PDB file of C-alpha atoms in Angstrom:
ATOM      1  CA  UNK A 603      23.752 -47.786 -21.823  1.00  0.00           C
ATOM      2  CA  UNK A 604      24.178 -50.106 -24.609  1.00  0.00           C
ATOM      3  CA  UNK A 605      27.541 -50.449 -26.589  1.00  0.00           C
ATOM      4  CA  UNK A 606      29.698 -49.874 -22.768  1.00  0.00           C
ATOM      5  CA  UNK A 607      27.702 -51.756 -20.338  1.00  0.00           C
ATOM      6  CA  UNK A 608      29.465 -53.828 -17.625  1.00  0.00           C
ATOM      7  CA  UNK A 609      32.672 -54.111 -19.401  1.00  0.00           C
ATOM      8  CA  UNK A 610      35.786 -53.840 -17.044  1.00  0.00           C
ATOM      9  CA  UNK A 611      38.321 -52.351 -19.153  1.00  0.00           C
ATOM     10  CA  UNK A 612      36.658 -48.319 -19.878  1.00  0.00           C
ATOM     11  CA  UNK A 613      39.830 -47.258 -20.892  1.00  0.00           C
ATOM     12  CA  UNK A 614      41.868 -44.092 -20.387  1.00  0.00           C
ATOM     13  CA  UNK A 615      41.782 -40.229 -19.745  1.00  0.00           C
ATOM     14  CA  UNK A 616      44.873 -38.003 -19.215  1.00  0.00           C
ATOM     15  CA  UNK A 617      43.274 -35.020 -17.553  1.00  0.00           C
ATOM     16  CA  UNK A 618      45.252 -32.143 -15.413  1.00  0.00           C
ATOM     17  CA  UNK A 619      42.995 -30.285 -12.619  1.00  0.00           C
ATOM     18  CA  UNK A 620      44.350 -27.602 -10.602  1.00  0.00           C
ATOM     19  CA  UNK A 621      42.428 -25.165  -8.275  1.00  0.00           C
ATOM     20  CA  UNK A 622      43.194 -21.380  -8.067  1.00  0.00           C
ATOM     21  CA  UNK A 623      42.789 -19.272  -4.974  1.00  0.00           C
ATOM     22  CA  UNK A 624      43.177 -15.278  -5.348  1.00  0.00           C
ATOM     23  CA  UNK A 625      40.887 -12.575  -5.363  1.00  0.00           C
ATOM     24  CA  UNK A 626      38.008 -15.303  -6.573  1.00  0.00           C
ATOM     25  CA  UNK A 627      38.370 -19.247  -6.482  1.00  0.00           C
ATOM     26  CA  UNK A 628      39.092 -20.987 -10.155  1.00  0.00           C
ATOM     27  CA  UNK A 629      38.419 -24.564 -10.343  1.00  0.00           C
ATOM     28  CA  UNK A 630      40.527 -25.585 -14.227  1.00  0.00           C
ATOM     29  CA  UNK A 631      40.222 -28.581 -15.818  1.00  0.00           C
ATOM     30  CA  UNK A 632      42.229 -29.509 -19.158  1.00  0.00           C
ATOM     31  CA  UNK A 633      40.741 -32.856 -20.932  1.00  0.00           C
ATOM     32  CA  UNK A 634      43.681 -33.731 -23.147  1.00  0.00           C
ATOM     33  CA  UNK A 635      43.249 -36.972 -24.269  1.00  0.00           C
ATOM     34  CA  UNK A 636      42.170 -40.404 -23.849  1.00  0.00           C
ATOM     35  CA  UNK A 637      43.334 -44.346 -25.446  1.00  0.00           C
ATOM     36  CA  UNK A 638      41.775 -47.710 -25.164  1.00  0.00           C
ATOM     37  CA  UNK A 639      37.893 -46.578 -25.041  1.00  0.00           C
ATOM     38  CA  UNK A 640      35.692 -48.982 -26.141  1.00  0.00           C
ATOM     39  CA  UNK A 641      34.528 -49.178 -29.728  1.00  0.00           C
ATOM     40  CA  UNK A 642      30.594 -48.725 -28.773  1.00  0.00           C
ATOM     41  CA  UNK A 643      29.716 -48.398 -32.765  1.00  0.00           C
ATOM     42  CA  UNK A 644      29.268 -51.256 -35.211  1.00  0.00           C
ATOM     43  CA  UNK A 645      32.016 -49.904 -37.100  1.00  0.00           C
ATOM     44  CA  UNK A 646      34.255 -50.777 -33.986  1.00  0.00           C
ATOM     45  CA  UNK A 647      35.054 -47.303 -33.114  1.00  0.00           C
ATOM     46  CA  UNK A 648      33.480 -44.535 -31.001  1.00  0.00           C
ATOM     47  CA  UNK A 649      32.575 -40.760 -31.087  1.00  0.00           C
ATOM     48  CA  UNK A 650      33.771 -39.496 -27.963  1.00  0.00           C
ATOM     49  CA  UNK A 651      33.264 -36.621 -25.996  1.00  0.00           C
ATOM     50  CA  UNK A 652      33.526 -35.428 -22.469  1.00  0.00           C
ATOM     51  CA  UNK A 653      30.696 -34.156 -19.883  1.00  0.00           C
ATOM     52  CA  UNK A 654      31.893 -31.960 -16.809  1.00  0.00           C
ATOM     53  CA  UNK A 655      29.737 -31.208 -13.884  1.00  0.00           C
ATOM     54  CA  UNK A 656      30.944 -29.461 -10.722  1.00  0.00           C
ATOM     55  CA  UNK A 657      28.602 -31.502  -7.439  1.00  0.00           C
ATOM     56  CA  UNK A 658      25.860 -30.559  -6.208  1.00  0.00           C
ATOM     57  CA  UNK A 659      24.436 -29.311  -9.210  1.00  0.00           C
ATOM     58  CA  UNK A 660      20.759 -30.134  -9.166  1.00  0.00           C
ATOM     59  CA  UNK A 661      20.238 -27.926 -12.530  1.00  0.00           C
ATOM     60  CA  UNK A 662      23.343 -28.947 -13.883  1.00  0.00           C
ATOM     61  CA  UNK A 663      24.679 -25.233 -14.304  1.00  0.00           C
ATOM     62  CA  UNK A 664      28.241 -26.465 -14.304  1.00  0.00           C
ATOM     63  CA  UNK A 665      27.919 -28.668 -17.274  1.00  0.00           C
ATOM     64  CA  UNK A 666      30.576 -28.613 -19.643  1.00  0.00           C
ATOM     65  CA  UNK A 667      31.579 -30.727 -22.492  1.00  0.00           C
ATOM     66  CA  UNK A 668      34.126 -30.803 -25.462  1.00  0.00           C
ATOM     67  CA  UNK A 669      33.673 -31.549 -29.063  1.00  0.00           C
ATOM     68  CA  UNK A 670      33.085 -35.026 -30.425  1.00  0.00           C
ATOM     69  CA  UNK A 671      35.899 -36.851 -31.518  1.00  0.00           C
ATOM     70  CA  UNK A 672      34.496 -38.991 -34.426  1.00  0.00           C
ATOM     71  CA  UNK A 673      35.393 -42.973 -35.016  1.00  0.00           C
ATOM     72  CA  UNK A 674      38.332 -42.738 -32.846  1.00  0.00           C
ATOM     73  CA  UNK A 675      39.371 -45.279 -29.881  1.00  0.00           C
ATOM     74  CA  UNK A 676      41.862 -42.688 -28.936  1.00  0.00           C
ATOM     75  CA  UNK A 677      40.294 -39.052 -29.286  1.00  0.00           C
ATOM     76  CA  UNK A 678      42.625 -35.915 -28.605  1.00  0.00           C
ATOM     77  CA  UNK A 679      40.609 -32.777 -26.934  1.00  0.00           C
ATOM     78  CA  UNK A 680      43.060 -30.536 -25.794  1.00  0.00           C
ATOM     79  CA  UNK A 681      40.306 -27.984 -23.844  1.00  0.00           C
ATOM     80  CA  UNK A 682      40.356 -26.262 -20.594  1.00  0.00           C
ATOM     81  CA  UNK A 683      37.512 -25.178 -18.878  1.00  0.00           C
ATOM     82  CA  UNK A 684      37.046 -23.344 -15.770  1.00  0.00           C
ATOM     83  CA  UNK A 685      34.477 -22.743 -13.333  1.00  0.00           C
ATOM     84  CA  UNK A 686      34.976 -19.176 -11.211  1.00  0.00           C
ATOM     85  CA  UNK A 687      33.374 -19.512  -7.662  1.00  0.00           C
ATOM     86  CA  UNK A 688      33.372 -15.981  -5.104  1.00  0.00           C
ATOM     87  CA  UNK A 689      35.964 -15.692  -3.059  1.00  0.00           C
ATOM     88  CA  UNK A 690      35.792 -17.623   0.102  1.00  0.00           C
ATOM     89  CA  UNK A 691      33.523 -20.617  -1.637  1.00  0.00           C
ATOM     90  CA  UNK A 692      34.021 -23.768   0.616  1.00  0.00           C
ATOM     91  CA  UNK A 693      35.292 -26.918  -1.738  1.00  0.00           C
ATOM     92  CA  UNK A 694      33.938 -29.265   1.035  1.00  0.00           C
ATOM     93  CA  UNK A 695      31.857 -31.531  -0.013  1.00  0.00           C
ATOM     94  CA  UNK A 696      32.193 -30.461  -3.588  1.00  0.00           C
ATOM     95  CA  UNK A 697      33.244 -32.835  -6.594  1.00  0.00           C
ATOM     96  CA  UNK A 698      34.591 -33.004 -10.336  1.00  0.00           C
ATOM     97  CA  UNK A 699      32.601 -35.260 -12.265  1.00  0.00           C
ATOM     98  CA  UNK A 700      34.351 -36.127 -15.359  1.00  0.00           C
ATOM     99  CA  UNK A 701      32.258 -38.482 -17.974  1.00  0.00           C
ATOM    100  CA  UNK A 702      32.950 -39.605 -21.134  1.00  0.00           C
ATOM    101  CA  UNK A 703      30.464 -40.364 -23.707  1.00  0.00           C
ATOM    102  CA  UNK A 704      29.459 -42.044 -26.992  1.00  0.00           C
ATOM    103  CA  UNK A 705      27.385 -39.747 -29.153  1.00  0.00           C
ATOM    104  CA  UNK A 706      24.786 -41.402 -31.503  1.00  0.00           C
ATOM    105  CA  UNK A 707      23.071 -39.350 -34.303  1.00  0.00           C
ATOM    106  CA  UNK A 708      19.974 -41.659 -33.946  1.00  0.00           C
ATOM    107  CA  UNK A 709      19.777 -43.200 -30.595  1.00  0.00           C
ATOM    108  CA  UNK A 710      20.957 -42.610 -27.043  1.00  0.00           C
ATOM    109  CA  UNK A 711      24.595 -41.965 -26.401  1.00  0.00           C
ATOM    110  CA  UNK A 712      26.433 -44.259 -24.646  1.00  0.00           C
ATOM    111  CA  UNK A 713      28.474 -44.435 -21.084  1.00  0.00           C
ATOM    112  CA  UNK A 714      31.660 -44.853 -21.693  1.00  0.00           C
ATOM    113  CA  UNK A 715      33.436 -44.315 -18.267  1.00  0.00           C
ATOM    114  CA  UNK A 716      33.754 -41.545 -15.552  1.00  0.00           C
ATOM    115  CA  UNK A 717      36.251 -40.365 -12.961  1.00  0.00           C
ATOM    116  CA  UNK A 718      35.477 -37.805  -9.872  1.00  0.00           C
ATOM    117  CA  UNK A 719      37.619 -35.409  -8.220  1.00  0.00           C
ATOM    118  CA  UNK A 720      37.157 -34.350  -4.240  1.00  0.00           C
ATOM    119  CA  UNK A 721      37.816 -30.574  -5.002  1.00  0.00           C
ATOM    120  CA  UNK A 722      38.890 -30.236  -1.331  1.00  0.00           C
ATOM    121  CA  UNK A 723      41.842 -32.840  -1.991  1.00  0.00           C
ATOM    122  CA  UNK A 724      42.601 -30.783  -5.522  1.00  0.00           C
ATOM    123  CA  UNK A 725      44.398 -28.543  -3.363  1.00  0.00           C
ATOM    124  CA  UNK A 726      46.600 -30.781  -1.601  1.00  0.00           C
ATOM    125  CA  UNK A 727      49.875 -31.034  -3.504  1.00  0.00           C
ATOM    126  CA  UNK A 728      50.153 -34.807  -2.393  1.00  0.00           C
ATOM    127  CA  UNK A 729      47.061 -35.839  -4.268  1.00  0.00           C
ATOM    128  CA  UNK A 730      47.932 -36.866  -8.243  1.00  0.00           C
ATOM    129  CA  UNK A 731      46.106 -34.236  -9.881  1.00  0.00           C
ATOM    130  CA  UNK A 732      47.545 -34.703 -13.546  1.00  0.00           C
ATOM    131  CA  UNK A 733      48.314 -37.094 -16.113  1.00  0.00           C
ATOM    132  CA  UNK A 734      45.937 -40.427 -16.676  1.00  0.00           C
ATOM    133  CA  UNK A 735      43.098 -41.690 -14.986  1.00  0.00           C
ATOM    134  CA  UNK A 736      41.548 -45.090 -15.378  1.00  0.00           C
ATOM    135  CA  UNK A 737      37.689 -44.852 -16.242  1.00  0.00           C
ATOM    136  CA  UNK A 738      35.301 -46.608 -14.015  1.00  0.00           C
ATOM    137  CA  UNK A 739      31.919 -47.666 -14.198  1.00  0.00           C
TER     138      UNK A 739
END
């Protein structure tokens, strides 16, 4: 966790997540964009990209990511994904796990920042839902 580690300031990621309930239960997530992510390469920049999990996910079935955005601070994604659940799946206890990384050719990539989601408060129209999230450690 080089390049990222214990800074404050993670940066930025405008995200919109909505939750779907008909005939089947749609969790949708569309990572637009972010700004202010920390340069974690020596040429100050980073290659970004986001990881997606729905929790619990012990074999990580969920995961999700988009492309990498190369030697960019402030990476545009523009990608929806969804995860389709049967009908009458409980969202209790069930979160969004939104990551963003640093991808390295060579070595490990790097934490960048993440953000989480209660999918049981996704549905309540007075929890913010859309536009930008603050990263956190």
């Amino acid at each position: 966790r080089a390049g990222a580690f214990k800074r404050k300031k993670r940066g930025h990621l405008e995200i919109e997540v909505s939750v779907d309930v008909g005939s089947k239960v749609e969790l949708i997530c569309k990572v637009i964009q972010g700004k202010d992510l920390l340069p974690c390469d020596l040429n100050g920049f980073s290659d970004p990209y986001v990881k997606l999990y729905v929790e619990p996910d012990p074999k990580k079935g969920t995961k999700q990511k988009t492309k990498v955005q190369k030697k960019t601070l402030a990476p545009t994604f523009n990608e929806t994904f969804t995860w389709t659940f049967p009908k009458g799946t409980s969202l209790k206890n069930r979160r969004l796990l939104v990551s963003v990384w640093d991808w390295d050719r060579i070595s490990k990539n790097d934490f960048m920042g993440a953000m989480a989601f209660d999918l049981e408060d996704v549905t309540d129209p007075n929890v913010n839902t859309k536009g930008w999230f603050i990263l956190l450690d």
